[in-house]
XYZ file of C-alpha atoms in Angstrom:
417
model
C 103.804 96.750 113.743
C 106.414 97.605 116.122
C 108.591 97.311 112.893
C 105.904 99.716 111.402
C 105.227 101.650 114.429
C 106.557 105.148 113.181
C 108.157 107.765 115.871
C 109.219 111.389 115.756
C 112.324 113.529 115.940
C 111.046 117.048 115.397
C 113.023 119.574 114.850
C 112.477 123.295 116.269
C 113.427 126.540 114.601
C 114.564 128.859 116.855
C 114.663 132.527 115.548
C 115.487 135.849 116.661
C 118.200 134.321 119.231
C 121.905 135.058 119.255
C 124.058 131.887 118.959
C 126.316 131.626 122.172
C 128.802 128.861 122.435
C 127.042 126.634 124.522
C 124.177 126.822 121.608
C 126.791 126.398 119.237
C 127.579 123.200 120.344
C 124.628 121.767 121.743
C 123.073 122.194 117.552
C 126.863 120.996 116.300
C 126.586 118.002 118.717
C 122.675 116.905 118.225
C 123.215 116.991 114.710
C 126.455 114.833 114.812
C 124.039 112.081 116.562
C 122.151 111.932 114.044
C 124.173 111.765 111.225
C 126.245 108.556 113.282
C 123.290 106.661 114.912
C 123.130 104.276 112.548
C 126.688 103.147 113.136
C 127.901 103.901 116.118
C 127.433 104.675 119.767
C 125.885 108.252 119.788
C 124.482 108.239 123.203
C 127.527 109.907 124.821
C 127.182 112.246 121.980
C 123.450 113.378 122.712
C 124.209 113.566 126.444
C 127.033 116.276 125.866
C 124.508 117.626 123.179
C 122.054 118.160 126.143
C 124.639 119.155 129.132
C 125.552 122.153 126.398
C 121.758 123.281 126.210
C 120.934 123.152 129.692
C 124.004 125.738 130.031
C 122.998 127.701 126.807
C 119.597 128.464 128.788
C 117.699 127.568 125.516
C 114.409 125.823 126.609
C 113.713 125.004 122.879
C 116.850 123.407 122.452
C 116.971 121.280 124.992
C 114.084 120.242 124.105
C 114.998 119.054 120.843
C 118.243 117.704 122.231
C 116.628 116.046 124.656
C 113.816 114.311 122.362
C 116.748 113.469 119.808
C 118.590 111.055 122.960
C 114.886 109.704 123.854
C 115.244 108.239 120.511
C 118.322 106.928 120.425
C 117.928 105.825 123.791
C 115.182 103.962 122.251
C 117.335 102.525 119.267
C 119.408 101.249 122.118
C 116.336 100.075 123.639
C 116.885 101.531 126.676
C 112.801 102.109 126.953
C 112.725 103.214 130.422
C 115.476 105.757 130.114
C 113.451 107.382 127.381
C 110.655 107.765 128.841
C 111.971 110.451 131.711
C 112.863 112.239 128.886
C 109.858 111.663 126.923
C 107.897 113.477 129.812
C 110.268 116.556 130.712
C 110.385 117.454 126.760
C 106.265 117.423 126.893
C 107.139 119.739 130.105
C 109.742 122.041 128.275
C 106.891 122.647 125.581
C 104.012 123.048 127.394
C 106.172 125.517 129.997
C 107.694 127.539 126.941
C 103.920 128.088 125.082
C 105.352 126.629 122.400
C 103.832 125.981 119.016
C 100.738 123.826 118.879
C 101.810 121.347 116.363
C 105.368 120.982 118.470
C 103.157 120.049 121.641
C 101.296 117.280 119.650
C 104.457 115.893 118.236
C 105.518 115.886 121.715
C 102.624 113.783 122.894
C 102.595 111.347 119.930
C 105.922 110.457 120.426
C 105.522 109.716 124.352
C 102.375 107.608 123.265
C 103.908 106.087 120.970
C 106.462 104.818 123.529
C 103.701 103.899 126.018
C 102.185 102.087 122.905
C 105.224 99.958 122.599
C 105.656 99.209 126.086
C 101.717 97.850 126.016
C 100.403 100.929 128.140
C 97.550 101.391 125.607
C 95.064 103.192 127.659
C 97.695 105.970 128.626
C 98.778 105.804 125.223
C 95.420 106.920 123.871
C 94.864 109.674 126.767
C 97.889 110.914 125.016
C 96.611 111.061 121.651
C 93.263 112.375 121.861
C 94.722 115.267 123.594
C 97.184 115.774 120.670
C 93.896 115.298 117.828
C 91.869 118.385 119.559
C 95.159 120.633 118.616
C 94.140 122.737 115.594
C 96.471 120.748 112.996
C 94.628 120.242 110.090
C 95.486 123.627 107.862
C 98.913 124.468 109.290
C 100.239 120.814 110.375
C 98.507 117.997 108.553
C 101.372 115.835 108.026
C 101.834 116.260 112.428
C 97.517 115.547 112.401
C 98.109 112.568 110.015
C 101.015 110.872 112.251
C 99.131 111.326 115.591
C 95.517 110.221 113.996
C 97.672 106.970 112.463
C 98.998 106.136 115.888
C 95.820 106.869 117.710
C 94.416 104.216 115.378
C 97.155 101.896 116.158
C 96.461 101.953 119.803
C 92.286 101.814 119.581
C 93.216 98.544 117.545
C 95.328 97.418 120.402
C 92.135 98.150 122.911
C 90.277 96.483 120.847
C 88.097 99.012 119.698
C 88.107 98.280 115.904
C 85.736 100.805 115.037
C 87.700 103.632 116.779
C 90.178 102.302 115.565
C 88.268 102.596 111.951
C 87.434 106.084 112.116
C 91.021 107.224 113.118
C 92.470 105.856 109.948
C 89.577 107.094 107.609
C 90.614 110.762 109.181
C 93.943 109.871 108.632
C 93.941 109.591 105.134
C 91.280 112.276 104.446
C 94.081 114.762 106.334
C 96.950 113.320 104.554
C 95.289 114.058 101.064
C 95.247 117.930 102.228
C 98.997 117.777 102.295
C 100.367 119.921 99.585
C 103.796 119.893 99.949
C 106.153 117.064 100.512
C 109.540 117.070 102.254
C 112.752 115.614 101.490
C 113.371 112.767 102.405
C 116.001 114.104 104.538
C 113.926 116.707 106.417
C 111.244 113.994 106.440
C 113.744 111.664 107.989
C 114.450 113.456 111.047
C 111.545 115.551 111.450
C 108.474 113.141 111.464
C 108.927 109.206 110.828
C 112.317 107.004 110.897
C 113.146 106.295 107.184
C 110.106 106.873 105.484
C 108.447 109.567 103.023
C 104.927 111.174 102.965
C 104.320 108.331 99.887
C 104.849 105.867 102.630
C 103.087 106.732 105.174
C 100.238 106.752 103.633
C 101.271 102.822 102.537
C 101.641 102.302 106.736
C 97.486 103.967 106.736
C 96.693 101.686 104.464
C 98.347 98.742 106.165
C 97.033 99.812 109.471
C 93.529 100.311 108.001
C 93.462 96.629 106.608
C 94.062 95.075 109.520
C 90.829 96.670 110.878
C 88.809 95.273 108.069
C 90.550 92.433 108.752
C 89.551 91.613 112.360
C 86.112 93.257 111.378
C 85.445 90.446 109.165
C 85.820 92.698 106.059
C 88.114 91.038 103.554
C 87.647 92.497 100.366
C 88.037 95.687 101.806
C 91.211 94.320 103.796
C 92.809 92.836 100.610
C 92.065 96.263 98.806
C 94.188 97.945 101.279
C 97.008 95.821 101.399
C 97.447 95.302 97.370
C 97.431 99.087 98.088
C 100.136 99.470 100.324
C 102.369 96.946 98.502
C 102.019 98.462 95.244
C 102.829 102.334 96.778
C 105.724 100.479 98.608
C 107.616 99.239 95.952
C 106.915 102.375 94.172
C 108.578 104.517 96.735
C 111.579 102.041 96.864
C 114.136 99.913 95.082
C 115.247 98.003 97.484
C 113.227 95.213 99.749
C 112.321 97.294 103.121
C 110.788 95.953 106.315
C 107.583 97.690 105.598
C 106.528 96.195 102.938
C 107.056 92.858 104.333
C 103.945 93.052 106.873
C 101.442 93.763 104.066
C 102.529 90.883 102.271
C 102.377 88.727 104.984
C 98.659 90.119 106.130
C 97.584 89.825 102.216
C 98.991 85.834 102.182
C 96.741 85.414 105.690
C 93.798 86.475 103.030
C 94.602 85.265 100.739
C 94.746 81.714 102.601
C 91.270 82.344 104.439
C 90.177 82.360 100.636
C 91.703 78.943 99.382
C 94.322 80.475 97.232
C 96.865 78.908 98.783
C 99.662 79.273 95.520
C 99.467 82.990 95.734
C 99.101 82.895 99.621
C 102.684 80.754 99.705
C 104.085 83.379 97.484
C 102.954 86.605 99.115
C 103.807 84.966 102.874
C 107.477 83.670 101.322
C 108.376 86.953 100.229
C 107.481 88.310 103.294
C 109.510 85.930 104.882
C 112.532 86.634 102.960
C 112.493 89.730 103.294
C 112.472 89.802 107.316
C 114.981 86.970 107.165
C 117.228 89.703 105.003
C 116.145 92.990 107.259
C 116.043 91.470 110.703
C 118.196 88.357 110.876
C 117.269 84.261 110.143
C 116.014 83.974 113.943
C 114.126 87.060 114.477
C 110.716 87.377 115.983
C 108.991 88.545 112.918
C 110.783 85.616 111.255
C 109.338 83.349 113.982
C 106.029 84.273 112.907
C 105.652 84.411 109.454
C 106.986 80.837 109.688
C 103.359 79.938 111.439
C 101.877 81.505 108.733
C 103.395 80.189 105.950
C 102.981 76.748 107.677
C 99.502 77.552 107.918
C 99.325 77.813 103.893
C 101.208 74.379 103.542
C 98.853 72.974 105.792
C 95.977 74.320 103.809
C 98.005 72.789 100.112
C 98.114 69.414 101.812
C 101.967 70.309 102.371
C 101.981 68.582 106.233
C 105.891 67.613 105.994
C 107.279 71.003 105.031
C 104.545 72.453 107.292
C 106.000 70.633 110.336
C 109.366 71.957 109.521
C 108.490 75.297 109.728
C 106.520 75.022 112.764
C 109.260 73.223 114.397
C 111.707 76.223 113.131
C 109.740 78.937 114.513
C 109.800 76.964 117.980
C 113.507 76.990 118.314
C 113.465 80.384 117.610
C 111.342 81.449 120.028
C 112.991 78.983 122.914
C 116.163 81.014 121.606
C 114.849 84.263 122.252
C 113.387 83.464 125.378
C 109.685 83.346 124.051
C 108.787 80.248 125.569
C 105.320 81.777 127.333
C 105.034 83.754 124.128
C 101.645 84.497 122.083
C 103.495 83.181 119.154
C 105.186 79.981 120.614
C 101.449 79.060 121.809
C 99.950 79.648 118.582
C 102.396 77.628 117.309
C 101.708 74.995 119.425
C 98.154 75.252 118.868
C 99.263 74.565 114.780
C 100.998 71.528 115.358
C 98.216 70.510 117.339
C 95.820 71.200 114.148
C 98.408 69.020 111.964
C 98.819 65.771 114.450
C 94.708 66.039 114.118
C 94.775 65.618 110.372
C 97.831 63.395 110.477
C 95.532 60.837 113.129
C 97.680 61.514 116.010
C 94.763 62.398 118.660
C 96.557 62.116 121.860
C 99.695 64.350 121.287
C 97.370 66.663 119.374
C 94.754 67.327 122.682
C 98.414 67.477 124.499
C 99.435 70.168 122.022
C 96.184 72.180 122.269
C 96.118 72.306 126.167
C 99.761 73.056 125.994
C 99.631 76.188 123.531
C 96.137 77.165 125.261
C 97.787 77.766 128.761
C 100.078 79.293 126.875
C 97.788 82.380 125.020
C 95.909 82.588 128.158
C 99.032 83.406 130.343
C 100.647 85.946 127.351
C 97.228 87.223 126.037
C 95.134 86.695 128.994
C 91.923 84.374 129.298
C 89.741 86.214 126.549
C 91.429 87.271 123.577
C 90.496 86.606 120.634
C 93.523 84.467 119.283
C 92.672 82.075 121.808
C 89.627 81.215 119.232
C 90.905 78.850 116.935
C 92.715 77.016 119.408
C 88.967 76.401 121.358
C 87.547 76.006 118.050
C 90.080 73.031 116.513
C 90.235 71.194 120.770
C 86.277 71.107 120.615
C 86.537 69.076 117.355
C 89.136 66.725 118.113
C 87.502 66.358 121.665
C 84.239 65.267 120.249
C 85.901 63.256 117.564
C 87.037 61.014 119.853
C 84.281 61.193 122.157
C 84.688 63.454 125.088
C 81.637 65.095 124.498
C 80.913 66.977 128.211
C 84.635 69.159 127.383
C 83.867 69.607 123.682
C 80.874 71.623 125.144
C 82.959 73.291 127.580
C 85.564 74.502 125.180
C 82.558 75.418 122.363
C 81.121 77.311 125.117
C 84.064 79.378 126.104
C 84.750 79.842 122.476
C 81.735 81.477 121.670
C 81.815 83.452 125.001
C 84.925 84.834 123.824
C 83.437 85.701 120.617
C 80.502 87.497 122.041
C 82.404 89.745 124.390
C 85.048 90.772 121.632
C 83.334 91.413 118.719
C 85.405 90.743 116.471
C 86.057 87.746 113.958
C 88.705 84.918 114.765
C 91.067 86.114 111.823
C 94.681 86.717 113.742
C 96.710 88.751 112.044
C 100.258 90.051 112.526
C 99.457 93.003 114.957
C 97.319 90.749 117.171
C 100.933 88.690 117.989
C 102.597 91.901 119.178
C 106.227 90.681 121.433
C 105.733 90.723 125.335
C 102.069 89.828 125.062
């Protein structure tokens, strides 16, 4: 969940040093950015911040400075800025001998920006690098972080049961932690906005959608309910966070018939990314689908078509027209004209959102799956036998090679694919 994905913004003591100026103000200047980079521009801030530690001489500091304007940079999403800087901080550290958990943050956070821009396998070089650190007894909140994003990017390659075992380690490591930061210290230190409580709530999340695409849904739903419930402990107020476990416990939910408390776990979801990230969002553009989905499932087909229809302009108005979620969506519509009788536009909708997946996803994904499975039907419904067999058969070549069930969740609808 790029939403979810957590990052870093360590911090570095640096002791037995005398303060000069330049140090002085490099600290007075990094910390400055922080406190303003939620409402203003702070990148001219973090530059000075860095021009005053490169003439302070203080490898250390620099490096923090400089790690502190990768993220910002990346607020700004200016990706390929950050990464430059990404690298030379990894450099700093490695150069200086500096401490081991410091290095691993390091790494983590440069996979986790490879991980965003979809660069999975160097990503995951990355990360198993950072895991072989010894972590566990001085750093296991650092261990934690990096064995949660290592499991985010195995479930991105598609190895689920990697992907499995990194989140099981994950949360046996994060039960060793004995003390618990502020939320202040955690704020800047480790992960954007969030607490040691809730991280283990992004685990959990992270570890359902596993089960999920494993085929394991009781284990999936466990994990989920889980995650909700130490979400709303942890907060007041409805976060972004919480909104993907809801949605991913409504997809369950909805897989199991119980489409009442599917609608209501999706719609929640839905208003909360409407509140956090704006009426024509992404995220917004694909709850919609699933929610629609839901309706569809209720015998809802009007309000269903709405929503599909909704999500479509949003995606033509963020430029997502060859996106996975705009040919999903497609592929939905397709599903409803079916019911509805409508057998031409609905083969015209299925071809349509097919080229669509196999241009964004690429020819064997997995999400292409129900799309094969639902033209097939229709195809031999009425009578095109010869490419019902076709599309069956690509279906279920698909299926072989991934190994994985046809259940798409969020994550597997990640922007840009």
């Amino acid at each position: 969940m790029r939403t979810s994905f957590p990052f870093l913004i360590f911090m570095m003591a640096v002791f037995g040093q005398t303060e000069n100026q330049d140090a002085l103000l490099a600290r007075q200047l990094d910390q400055q950015a922080i406190k303003l980079r939620t409402v203003s521009d702070v990148d001219p801030i973090t530059l000075r911040a860095v021009e005053h530690a490169e003439m302070a001489g203080d490898a250390l500091l620099l490096a923090r400075c400089l790690h502190n304007r990768a993220m910002i940079l990346r607020e700004l999403h200016r990706y390929d800025d950050a990464e430059p800087i990404h690298r030379r901080v990894l450099s700093l550290l490695e150069s200086n001998k500096s401490t081991p958990h410091s290095i691993a943050m390091a790494l983590q956070s440069l996979a986790s920006l490879l991980f965003y821009k979809h660069r999975h396998a160097e990503a995951e070089h990355l990360l198993l690098r950072a895991v072989r650190f010894p972590l566990r007894n001085d750093s296991p909140l650092v261990l934690t972080l990096v064995l949660n994003t290592l499991g985010q990017v195995q479930y991105a390659l598609g190895k689920d049961r990697d992907a499995e075992s990194s989140f099981k380690r994950a949360l046996s490591v994060h039960a060793s932690i004995k003390t618990s930061p502020s939320d202040e210290e955690f704020r800047y230190t480790l992960v954007a906005g969030e607490t040691v409580e809730n991280l283990l709530a992004l685990i959990l999340n992270n570890q359902g959608l596993v089960a999920f695409r494993l085929g394991q849904l009781s284990q999936a739903e466990a994990c989920w309910r889980r995650s909700i419930a130490l979400y709303k402990r942890a907060t007041t107020s409805p976060s972004v966070t919480i909104a993907a476990p809801m949605a991913n416990l409504g997809e369950i939910l909805r897989f199991q018939k119980r489409y009442a408390e599917s609608a209501e776990q999706i719609s929640q979801a839905l208003s909360i990314f409407e509140v956090t990230l704006g009426p024509e969002s992404y995220r917004v553009a694909l709850v919609l689908n699933l929610l629609g989905n839901t309706l569809v499932g209720s015998g809802d087909l009007a309000q269903a078509r709405r929503l599909y229809n909704r999500s479509l302009v949003i995606m033509r108005k963020l430029g997502g027209a060859e996106n996975s979620v705009t040919g999903v969506t497609l592929s939905n519509l397709a599903e409803l004209h079916a019911l509805e009788g409508t057998n031409s536009r609905a083969l015209e909708l299925y071809a349509s959102g097919l080229e669509i997946l196999e241009k964004s996803l690429g020819p064997a994904h997995p999400t292409l799956i129900p799309t094969l499975t639902g033209q097939a039907i229709l195809l031999r419904k009425v009578g095109r036998a010869k490419e019902a067999k076709l599309a069956e058969a690509r279906r279920n070549d698909i299926q072989a090679s991934a190994s994985k069930s046809s259940f798409v969740s969020l994550e597997d609808l990640q922007r840009g694919r």
